[in-house]
Every structure is written in C-alpha cells, then in structure tokens.
Amino acid sequence: MRILTKPTSLRSITPLRLSLRRQSTSVNTLNKNELPFTHTSTGPKEVKYTADHEWISLHPDGTAFLGITKYASDALGDATYIELPEVDREIDANESIGSVESVKSASEVYMPLKSTVTGINEELENTPQLINTDPQGKGWMVKFQVEESENNGKIMNELYTLEQYENFLKTAEE
Amino acid sequence: MLRVSKRFLTKNAAVKKTALYDLHVDLEAKLVPFAGYEMPLLYPNIQNHVQSHLWTRKHAGLFDVSHMLQSRLMGTDAIALLNLVTPSKFSKLQEGSGQLSVLLNDQGGIIDDLIIVRERNGFAIVSNASRRDEVSRFISQQIRDRLPGCNIVWEPIENKSLIALQGPTASRVLKEFVEGDLNKLFFGQRQVFPLKDHSDININVMRGGYTGEDGFEIAINESVSPDFASDLLANEQVKPIGLAGRDSLRLEAGMCLYGNELDENTTPVEASLKWLIAKDRRDLAENRLKFNGYDKIIDQLKNKTNEWVRVGFKFSGDTPSPAARHGATIFNNDGITEIGQVTSGSVSPCLSINIGQAYVKNGEHKIGTKHLVQVRKKLFPIEITRMPFVPTHYYKS
C-alpha cells in the first residue's frame, strides 16, 4: 500500500499521515474465524506480507485473499471509503487493485501476484470501518484466483512471513 | 509509506516545540512535524479524526496554534506599509477590531493570509507558521526598499502561546475563566481580559477562528499557558483537537489553506477573496495610495480578466466514491477538456459527501455548473457549490 496524494507544501495535510506507531507483535495475525482463513477448513497454506503492508492468504485451491495489515490500518486512521476492483479483472503482479481512504489521506493497495479478481468484499462499501476494526478478517478486500506459475511462486517465496514482517516494522522505525 | 515516514521520523534537532508540547505528550498525541514544529495531529486515545471534527461542531475544541507567527507593527507610518502591502482599509478601523487580509507582492500575488488587529499603539498580526521566513523577509524588504525613511517597526512577538477554543460552547466555557463581559466581544474583535482567579494574568482574546464556529484565539504568556490549557481541558465541554481536525473543519468552512489554495502566483481575485479588497481602495488616482499589484488586481476585478477562479465543489453522484484530493484534474462534461485542478478535498464529516476546493477556468465557475473530476483512472460527476459547505456560526453584533 502506498500513499497516493503528493506533498504540496509544509502546511498541507501531507505530514499528517507519516507518523506510525509501533505495534505489539501479535496484532498483524490473520483472524482465524473469518473467510480469508476459513475458506479452507484447515486454513490457508500460506500467509504472507508485503513491505507496503498488504497481507495475502493463499489457499490450496489457488484462491487468495488480500487486505491491509492492522499496522497500516492504524496508521491510516478511520476509513471513509474503500475502492475495490471489478470482478473478473485480470491483475498483473504488483498492480493496484484499489484504495483505502480516510478523511486525511488516500492509499493505494497492490496485489503482488499475477491473478484474476473473483470476488470483492461488498460489506466494505457500506461499512468501510471494517478496515479498522478487523483488517485481517472481516475487513478483507479482494478475492483472487492465482495462476500457478514459476514467477508467482518466486514472488510468494520472497514476500515476508509474519515474523519477517514484524521485524521489518521494527527496523523501519528505528 | 515507510520509506517516507522513516525520513520524517528521523530525530531533527531543529524541530521546535511549543510551550504546550508536554501537555500534548501527556495526552498521548500523535505528533508530526509541521512548519518546523512538532505538532499534534490527533489525540488517538481521546478521539479519532471524525469524532474530533464533530466534537468541535457540537461542543468546544482546544487547538494549540502557537506555531503561528504573532507579530506587532508599530510606528507613525505603520498605515503606509499596510496600504502598500494589503488591499484592505485600516485607516478607519477602530482599536480592538481586526480583519482577515493578505500580503501582496509586486504582481499582486499572495505572500500570506493573515489577521491584522488595530491596537492602541499599532497593529497586532497573526500569520501562518509555514510562511514565517517569507513574511519576515518580505515585510523587512518592503519597509527598506519601498518606504525608506519612514517610521515603521515590525517585530515578531516571542514567548506567547496561541490557543484556539472553537465551537458552540466555547464562549460558555471561557466565561468561567475571564473577568469581564465576553458577550460584548464580537467576531473580529480583540480585547485583553484578566483571569478570574489570577487577576495578575492577562489574556488577549480575539473572537473568530479557522473552523467556521464561534470561538476565540487566545494569546497568553508561555509561562502560564500549559496550566491555562489544562484548566480549559478540565471542562467536560472541551477536548483537544489536532491538525487533522483543524484541516477538515476549515475545508468545510470554505477557508483557504496557504500552500493549497493560496500562493505567490495567485491574486485575491483569483482566490475568490474579492471581499478583502476594500471598496474605497478600488478606484485610486494617486500612485502613492495604491497597493502592490493594484493595476492587475483592479483589472481582474473590473474586467473579469483573471484566468482562474477558486471554487467549492461537491460530488453529485449517488454511489460512494473516493475523494478528489490535491492535484486531481477537473474536466468539462465531455471528459476530455481539462478545466481545473483540485487544491483540497476529502469527505466532509458533517455532510458525509465528498467536498473540495479547486481552481477552474474563469467562466466554468458558476454555482451549479456540472463537471467531472478524475480520481486515479475514473471520472466522477461534481457540481460547483457555494461555500461555506456548512453554515458558519459567528458571533456578530
């Protein structure tokens, strides 16, 4: 997820979105009671994180869910609007698939894998606050069918594990 | 996101703190660098952004605005400087009365927007924190080069906090603290009041603010400002509000933010601030009475020759949409012809629709005109709207 709106001047709202607080280590875990986990009864085969604060849960049938981490949702503040892609859209690796807006900022959300959109979380249209209350569960954003390819496998391998992501957050703040 | 944040979070020895800094820390504010100061953005453990915004519209919000530049203009020729650098009329202004004005460069561009109040021995000025250096340089240079030999002294005021108390219950709260009659202090007026329990402490109170609500901006010595702010916050009507709320409140009130709506290439006519140009300063024969950029500004005013106009807009579609932010392009209804650019925009917490301010081509600015705005790859219908977006509640005589 990357911030969209460009700095305009020192006084503009630009600096308002830059202060990120450190989180305790457990908050970025996937919620085990919601669809991104329960899509497969035994849970996803992998959960990975990006340096831009997306999480992705990949299931054995090639279905993947994507959302933003708790860390990111706290940093962005109360969500006012979530922009989501059209179903059936084909996504290139690292393509923007939507955005999360608060009163003060807009941040674009990216899908790291080449895939096809197979569903969106329609609840977010009327209840964007789910992004804040449960970003790694009820606040999931997009469902994809991920094509099995060498490149996708390589990307998936290079993404952060939960532990690596938490370490990344710590280093980034020091 | 983190790449940027890391740079900004780096400890910078030059970042200044206001006298209320420790109070912000005690209140667990989320602090951000802003115009050279470390300032509260939000108080996340008290309210989120939308709550803090709505609280100020219903109750009273306390804002630390000590980062703004307070200054004083004195000397027998002070009016000559104001006549040169502003389009306002100060000669008839009564002591204790003030108004919004702009500093103009030679081309009629806006150096800063500011509040100027007549005092017994000169003028008290409050201008933008982000323009501190430019304003200092500009005023000194204008006195030196344009009014040589004149008796004019301009100096920043040090050691004073500036606290804004804004909202419908602000006056009820402040009454408890001051000796004197706040009911006789009207919008745009400034007066010194002793504190009730400490008659040795004077506060300088101006009625007005940056939210569209009734309220006050209070100058008080830094030695006592933290205690005073804490006492105000002890009232259940008062909550601390950060820069996030300040920005969304001023946007709803249709007010300009320097750097977004105003800059050195923008005239007051283009900025839809014609009302700042005093009626009897629009037709001047004598050169020595003309303000900077007079010919250009008066031509724009009389012949509507300005290319751009600042407007307010709202989204007119029925479906939820992303807000149009600073830099978003506005198109004609054909979706091809570019006719403007957004300068500020977000969802309005009071109206729950997307609103914004923009510059559009002269002629495309009429209230009710329908245009399209591009957010990322999509176009959304908007309509030019009267500002303020929410009604103001000033305390006027």
XYZ file of C-alpha atoms in Angstrom:
571
model
C 0.000 0.000 0.000
C 1.453 3.341 -0.969
C 0.331 6.840 -0.194
C -1.189 8.498 -3.238
C -1.541 12.146 -2.557
C 1.619 14.090 -3.191
C 3.210 16.539 -0.770
C 2.134 20.034 -1.692
C 3.626 22.239 0.957
C 4.760 22.052 4.513
C 1.404 23.205 5.689
C -0.720 20.932 3.636
C -2.015 17.725 5.062
C 0.980 15.814 3.769
C 2.868 15.197 7.011
C -0.322 14.110 8.702
C -0.043 10.559 7.521
C 3.557 9.867 8.239
C 3.621 9.116 11.903
C 3.415 5.413 12.532
C 3.383 3.917 15.966
C 4.990 0.728 16.961
C 2.654 -2.178 17.489
C 2.966 -5.150 19.719
C 3.896 -8.199 17.684
C 0.683 -10.180 17.603
C -1.716 -7.706 16.003
C -0.857 -8.448 12.379
C -2.020 -12.064 12.533
C -4.824 -13.279 10.271
C -8.196 -13.635 12.027
C -8.828 -17.394 12.124
C -12.628 -17.030 12.270
C -13.174 -15.179 9.036
C -13.266 -16.058 5.340
C -9.596 -15.320 4.461
C -8.759 -18.165 6.860
C -11.863 -20.363 6.804
C -12.114 -20.601 3.013
C -10.280 -23.887 3.535
C -11.320 -25.741 6.684
C -7.695 -26.238 7.665
C -6.790 -22.643 6.840
C -4.625 -21.180 4.078
C -1.462 -22.915 3.010
C 0.476 -19.673 3.285
C 0.005 -16.187 4.739
C 2.492 -13.593 3.534
C 3.061 -9.845 3.950
C 4.386 -7.092 1.690
C 6.656 -4.184 2.532
C 3.714 -1.978 1.585
C 1.597 -3.513 4.369
C -0.709 -5.816 2.475
C -1.355 -9.346 3.711
C -2.213 -12.221 1.388
C -3.644 -15.600 2.347
C -3.169 -18.291 -0.295
C -5.287 -21.461 -0.207
C -4.581 -24.891 -1.741
C -7.224 -24.369 -4.481
C -5.395 -21.250 -5.745
C -7.806 -18.852 -4.080
C -6.137 -15.887 -2.409
C -7.494 -13.125 -0.167
C -5.865 -9.732 0.193
C -6.195 -6.912 2.679
C -4.124 -4.428 4.646
C -2.389 -5.108 7.940
C -3.534 -3.857 11.314
C -0.390 -1.782 11.480
C -1.344 0.001 8.252
C -4.975 0.442 9.186
C -3.987 2.047 12.498
C -1.582 4.359 10.721
C -4.221 5.452 8.201
C -6.953 6.212 10.701
C -10.698 5.796 10.326
C -11.517 4.599 6.825
C -14.212 6.544 4.998
C -14.207 4.796 1.637
C -12.728 1.622 0.160
C -12.233 1.403 -3.579
C -12.358 -2.134 -4.981
C -11.728 -3.638 -8.434
C -14.246 -5.140 -10.836
C -14.758 -8.875 -10.646
C -13.096 -10.841 -13.491
C -10.409 -8.207 -13.930
C -7.006 -9.675 -14.698
C -4.258 -8.361 -12.481
C -0.571 -8.153 -13.262
C 1.932 -8.692 -10.485
C 2.097 -5.561 -8.317
C -0.854 -3.888 -9.960
C -3.060 -1.520 -7.964
C -6.353 -3.171 -7.062
C -7.990 -0.447 -5.006
C -7.506 2.123 -2.307
C -8.265 2.884 1.299
C -9.359 6.404 2.128
C -9.605 8.268 5.396
C -10.594 11.911 5.796
C -6.983 12.907 5.635
C -5.432 10.574 3.074
C -5.796 8.009 0.312
C -3.562 4.972 -0.022
C -3.383 2.631 -2.945
C -3.415 -1.129 -2.406
C -1.421 -3.536 -4.575
C -1.659 -7.235 -5.408
C 1.809 -8.784 -5.602
C 0.761 -11.829 -7.687
C -0.495 -12.205 -11.247
C -4.106 -13.245 -10.801
C -7.775 -12.712 -11.608
C -10.294 -10.970 -9.345
C -13.009 -13.462 -8.412
C -14.754 -11.553 -5.645
C -14.778 -8.381 -3.583
C -15.851 -7.747 -0.018
C -19.102 -5.913 -0.674
C -19.595 -5.203 3.025
C -16.844 -2.612 2.732
C -18.996 -0.443 0.508
C -21.355 0.444 3.335
C -19.091 -0.380 6.258
C -15.582 0.830 5.408
C -14.857 0.849 9.169
C -14.299 -2.926 8.954
C -10.844 -1.988 7.649
C -10.127 -0.522 11.089
C -11.920 -2.957 13.356
C -10.822 -6.189 11.677
C -8.461 -5.548 8.745
C -7.172 -9.134 8.735
C -10.597 -10.764 8.914
C -13.969 -9.121 8.200
C -12.113 -6.261 6.531
C -10.570 -8.372 3.744
C -10.714 -6.548 0.432
C -10.380 -8.770 -2.619
C -10.575 -12.473 -3.521
C -8.421 -13.740 -6.398
C -7.711 -16.849 -8.403
C -3.952 -17.025 -8.523
C -2.423 -18.755 -11.514
C 0.163 -21.335 -10.692
C 3.378 -20.179 -12.275
C 7.053 -20.122 -11.584
C 7.013 -16.367 -11.264
C 4.136 -16.290 -8.774
C 5.869 -18.971 -6.752
C 9.040 -16.942 -6.701
C 7.212 -13.783 -5.617
C 5.375 -15.678 -2.899
C 8.677 -17.010 -1.593
C 10.181 -13.549 -1.434
C 7.280 -11.958 0.490
C 7.610 -11.603 4.237
C 6.448 -14.191 6.719
C 4.645 -12.750 9.763
C 7.883 -12.826 11.723
C 9.830 -11.147 8.944
C 7.129 -8.505 8.593
C 7.195 -7.697 12.310
C 10.987 -7.430 12.168
C 10.692 -5.203 9.136
C 8.350 -2.902 11.101
C 10.823 -2.711 13.951
C 13.798 -1.888 11.714
C 11.806 0.626 9.760
C 11.013 2.539 12.929
C 14.455 2.593 14.393
C 4.835 4.538 3.014
C 7.505 3.530 5.460
C 10.277 4.796 3.292
C 8.831 8.265 3.573
C 7.895 8.027 7.208
C 11.368 6.971 8.186
C 12.808 10.112 6.724
C 10.348 12.285 8.547
C 10.686 10.463 11.824
C 14.419 10.946 11.938
C 15.242 12.975 15.004
C 15.780 16.501 13.867
C 17.407 18.862 16.346
C 15.948 21.838 14.517
C 12.331 20.810 15.139
C 10.795 23.283 17.566
C 8.290 22.646 20.313
C 5.513 24.893 21.550
C 5.031 25.613 25.249
C 2.175 23.085 25.229
C 4.368 20.255 23.947
C 4.493 18.406 27.277
C 0.734 18.637 27.535
C 0.387 17.052 24.083
C 2.713 14.253 25.165
C 0.709 13.737 28.376
C -2.436 13.476 26.268
C -0.634 10.882 24.096
C -0.972 12.942 20.958
C 0.225 11.592 17.652
C 2.848 14.225 16.876
C 4.011 15.217 13.418
C 6.497 17.757 12.105
C 4.606 20.741 10.787
C 6.091 24.047 9.641
C 9.195 23.429 11.718
C 7.302 22.433 14.857
C 6.374 19.127 16.357
C 2.586 19.439 16.460
C -0.332 17.212 17.464
C -2.094 15.598 14.522
C -4.610 13.627 16.552
C -5.181 12.525 20.123
C -5.953 8.878 19.270
C -6.666 7.861 22.847
C -9.301 10.576 23.167
C -10.991 10.684 19.754
C -10.448 9.692 16.154
C -10.358 12.296 13.400
C -14.069 12.316 12.583
C -15.067 12.377 16.255
C -12.763 15.303 16.940
C -14.190 17.168 13.967
C -17.803 16.622 15.011
C -16.990 17.425 18.650
C -15.784 20.882 17.607
C -19.027 21.480 15.695
C -21.155 20.493 18.722
C -19.092 21.401 21.774
C -15.664 23.035 22.077
C -12.272 22.073 20.684
C -8.952 23.312 22.009
C -6.217 23.788 19.406
C -2.597 24.670 20.062
C -1.838 27.190 17.314
C 1.268 28.600 18.980
C 3.297 27.730 15.908
C 1.661 30.602 14.044
C 3.640 33.819 13.730
C 2.448 36.532 16.098
C 3.919 39.928 15.384
C 3.437 43.612 16.015
C 3.580 46.568 13.660
C 4.259 49.986 15.161
C 5.428 53.470 14.241
C 3.729 56.587 12.931
C 3.886 55.315 9.346
C 2.570 51.809 10.021
C -0.567 52.545 7.982
C 1.569 53.458 4.975
C 3.035 49.952 4.996
C -0.388 48.321 5.296
C -1.710 50.469 2.436
C 1.188 49.289 0.307
C 1.146 45.574 1.049
C -2.581 44.894 1.628
C -5.754 45.759 -0.315
C -7.623 46.344 2.952
C -8.560 49.589 4.618
C -7.127 50.006 8.085
C -7.260 53.787 8.491
C -10.795 53.753 9.878
C -10.504 50.538 11.819
C -11.243 51.003 15.496
C -8.915 49.982 18.254
C -9.577 46.362 19.177
C -11.042 45.492 15.778
C -9.367 43.283 13.230
C -9.868 41.609 9.909
C -8.543 38.992 7.561
C -6.207 40.365 4.934
C -3.460 39.326 2.531
C 0.107 40.483 1.938
C 0.629 41.192 -1.755
C 3.810 41.105 -3.813
C 4.504 43.401 -6.796
C 2.483 41.180 -9.111
C -0.489 41.059 -6.765
C 0.370 37.501 -5.672
C -0.349 36.480 -2.102
C 2.674 36.288 0.211
C 0.462 35.197 3.089
C -3.029 35.493 4.502
C -3.187 36.972 7.974
C -5.281 38.574 10.676
C -4.494 42.217 11.439
C -5.922 43.918 14.534
C -5.706 47.583 15.416
C -4.222 48.210 18.828
C -3.647 51.439 20.709
C -0.039 51.723 19.539
C -0.091 49.923 16.232
C -1.288 46.594 14.891
C -1.212 43.030 16.150
C -0.740 40.430 13.415
C -1.161 36.666 13.256
C 0.186 34.982 10.132
C 0.904 31.427 9.009
C 3.585 29.292 10.624
C 4.695 27.898 7.282
C 5.285 31.418 5.956
C 7.290 32.708 8.913
C 10.539 33.270 6.989
C 8.910 34.588 3.825
C 6.743 37.054 5.746
C 9.681 38.313 7.811
C 11.811 38.786 4.724
C 9.001 40.397 2.757
C 7.981 42.947 5.375
C 11.582 43.951 6.115
C 12.317 44.317 2.417
C 9.161 46.378 1.752
C 9.990 48.759 4.615
C 13.597 49.109 3.473
C 13.072 49.420 -0.287
C 9.646 50.943 -0.695
C 9.238 53.167 2.344
C 12.742 54.409 3.127
C 12.930 56.944 5.915
C 9.510 56.030 7.246
C 8.879 55.402 10.910
C 7.827 51.729 10.877
C 8.817 48.960 13.256
C 7.781 45.347 12.728
C 8.758 42.662 15.215
C 7.745 39.092 15.968
C 6.245 38.504 19.413
C 8.075 35.875 21.421
C 7.018 33.921 24.498
C 3.285 33.949 23.800
C 1.256 30.809 23.257
C -1.754 30.992 20.978
C -4.652 28.761 21.950
C -7.807 28.461 19.847
C -11.032 27.492 21.586
C -13.645 26.774 18.933
C -17.220 25.578 18.937
C -20.734 26.485 20.080
C -19.946 26.078 23.782
C -16.543 27.841 23.650
C -17.938 31.125 24.992
C -19.766 29.407 27.833
C -16.502 27.740 28.848
C -14.308 30.814 28.535
C -16.734 32.960 30.542
C -15.865 30.904 33.594
C -12.242 31.973 33.300
C -12.249 35.665 32.479
C -13.107 38.814 34.372
C -15.244 40.887 32.012
C -18.070 40.590 29.522
C -17.421 38.235 26.606
C -20.934 38.975 25.312
C -19.654 42.346 24.166
C -16.748 40.859 22.273
C -17.916 40.290 18.709
C -16.468 38.439 15.729
C -13.228 40.122 14.652
C -12.676 41.974 17.912
C -9.785 41.557 20.284
C -9.593 42.526 23.938
C -7.447 41.929 26.998
C -9.116 40.130 29.911
C -7.653 39.361 33.341
C -8.213 35.813 34.547
C -10.806 35.453 37.297
C -8.671 33.581 39.777
C -5.413 35.263 38.780
C -6.061 38.948 38.158
C -2.335 39.403 37.572
C -2.554 37.246 34.452
C -3.937 38.879 31.323
C -5.011 37.028 28.234
C -5.559 38.652 24.863
C -8.719 37.244 23.327
C -9.764 37.561 19.691
C -13.203 36.329 18.680
C -13.011 34.274 15.497
C -11.032 31.329 14.216
C -10.456 28.798 11.495
C -13.393 26.426 11.886
C -16.469 28.469 10.944
C -17.763 28.154 14.508
C -17.983 30.807 17.185
C -14.745 30.786 19.117
C -11.629 32.512 20.274
C -7.933 32.730 19.670
C -6.223 33.429 22.948
C -2.698 34.816 23.312
C -1.223 34.041 26.726
C 2.254 34.059 28.240
C 4.085 30.777 27.763
C 4.878 30.652 31.479
C 1.211 30.064 32.300
C -0.236 28.706 29.033
C 0.133 24.989 29.893
C -1.807 25.458 33.141
C -4.441 27.538 31.417
C -4.864 24.948 28.641
C -5.127 22.156 31.235
C -7.784 24.111 33.108
C -9.784 24.604 29.922
C -9.470 20.890 29.137
C -10.804 20.024 32.591
C -14.177 21.318 31.426
C -16.178 18.410 30.030
C -17.174 20.502 27.020
C -13.551 20.830 25.889
C -11.419 18.281 24.090
C -8.009 18.771 22.467
C -8.123 18.761 18.651
C -5.137 18.213 16.357
C -4.153 19.370 12.907
C -6.235 16.662 11.233
C -9.449 18.131 12.622
C -8.239 21.660 12.005
C -7.820 20.934 8.296
C -11.166 19.210 7.740
C -13.000 21.903 9.745
C -11.513 24.744 7.702
C -12.285 22.897 4.468
C -15.982 22.621 5.389
C -15.915 26.301 6.308
C -14.612 27.090 2.811
C -11.451 28.691 4.129
C -8.132 28.823 2.313
C -5.022 26.953 3.366
C -1.847 28.685 2.275
C 0.108 26.344 0.034
C -3.077 24.654 -1.166
C -5.455 27.446 -2.196
C -3.053 30.369 -1.945
C 0.445 31.006 -3.241
C 2.647 33.784 -4.553
C 1.244 33.477 -8.080
C -2.383 33.787 -7.016
C -4.208 37.099 -6.629
C -7.097 37.763 -4.223
C -9.484 37.973 -7.209
C -8.429 34.548 -8.469
C -8.706 33.216 -4.905
C -12.331 34.465 -4.683
C -11.270 36.808 -1.909
C -12.580 39.946 -3.625
C -14.260 40.957 -0.392
C -10.817 41.602 1.057
C -10.311 44.457 -1.421
C -11.770 47.488 0.365
C -14.476 49.311 -1.610
C -12.772 52.692 -1.451
C -9.394 51.315 -2.453
C -10.625 50.153 -5.843
C -10.522 53.491 -7.634
C -7.350 55.280 -6.683
C -5.824 58.109 -8.670
C -2.739 58.681 -6.602
C 0.045 56.187 -7.052
C 1.240 56.523 -3.500
C -2.064 55.141 -2.210
C -2.072 52.086 -4.464
C -1.332 48.655 -3.079
C 1.097 46.189 -4.664
C -0.240 44.674 -7.868
C -3.007 47.299 -7.987
C -3.309 47.526 -11.788
C -3.505 43.759 -12.295
C -5.896 43.167 -9.427
C -8.252 46.024 -10.325
C -8.267 44.924 -13.967
C -9.202 41.389 -12.887
C -11.830 42.794 -10.561
C -13.486 45.131 -13.075
C -12.994 43.289 -16.356
C -13.017 39.702 -15.085
C -9.742 39.072 -16.892
C -8.454 36.510 -14.396
C -7.861 33.119 -15.962
C -8.663 31.118 -12.832
C -11.243 31.218 -10.039
C -11.253 29.376 -6.715
C -14.471 27.416 -6.222
C -16.036 24.863 -3.916
C -17.418 21.621 -5.301
C -19.270 18.569 -4.122
C -19.655 15.122 -5.628
C -23.079 14.784 -7.223
C -23.206 11.029 -7.908
C -25.291 8.666 -5.762
C -22.706 5.953 -5.196
C -19.898 6.069 -2.623
C -16.758 7.414 -4.291
C -13.164 8.164 -3.434
C -12.431 11.786 -2.526
C -10.735 14.067 -5.050
C -7.520 15.231 -3.410
C -4.995 17.962 -4.060
C -3.811 17.789 -7.666
C -6.787 15.887 -9.102
C -7.785 17.129 -12.564
C -11.218 18.591 -13.338
C -12.708 18.101 -16.790
C -15.548 19.589 -18.725
C -18.609 17.402 -19.090
C -17.040 15.948 -22.260
C -14.479 14.218 -20.051
C -11.647 15.428 -22.298
C -11.186 19.176 -21.853
C -9.187 19.990 -18.728
C -10.640 22.998 -16.961
C -9.215 22.912 -13.479
C -7.417 21.334 -10.580
C -8.382 20.366 -7.057
C -6.472 22.141 -4.276
C -8.044 20.455 -1.215
C -10.549 17.659 -0.916
C -11.904 14.976 1.351
C -15.106 13.527 2.631
C -16.991 16.071 4.734
C -17.503 14.624 8.221
C -20.646 16.744 8.712
C -22.253 16.148 5.306
C -20.895 12.652 4.557
C -20.283 13.587 0.932
C -17.028 14.342 -0.833
C -16.268 18.043 -0.991
C -13.343 20.109 -2.110
C -11.897 23.358 -3.280
C -10.432 23.862 -6.732
C -9.261 26.356 -9.284
C -11.268 26.270 -12.513
C -11.118 28.398 -15.653
C -12.994 31.661 -15.430
C -16.447 31.017 -16.869
C -16.574 27.412 -15.618
C -17.031 28.563 -12.037
C -20.743 29.391 -11.770
C -22.662 27.826 -8.879
C -24.485 24.717 -10.085
C -22.168 24.051 -13.043
C -21.544 20.344 -13.525
C -18.084 18.994 -14.240
C -16.134 15.753 -13.876
C -13.187 15.077 -11.613
C -10.638 12.336 -12.142
C -9.629 10.180 -9.204
C -6.994 7.723 -10.307
C -8.411 6.340 -13.564
C -12.099 7.105 -13.080
C -14.208 10.209 -13.632
C -16.823 11.301 -11.106
C -19.547 13.942 -11.501
C -19.167 17.083 -9.397
C -21.100 20.300 -9.055
C -19.741 23.769 -8.276
C -21.143 24.700 -4.868
C -21.418 27.773 -2.732
C -19.034 27.942 0.205
C -19.008 27.510 3.157
C -20.204 23.925 2.811
C -21.632 24.001 6.330
C -23.165 27.176 7.779
C -20.877 29.373 9.858
C -21.902 30.438 13.360
C -20.023 33.620 14.044
C -20.937 35.855 16.976
C -21.680 39.125 15.245
C -23.145 42.354 16.601
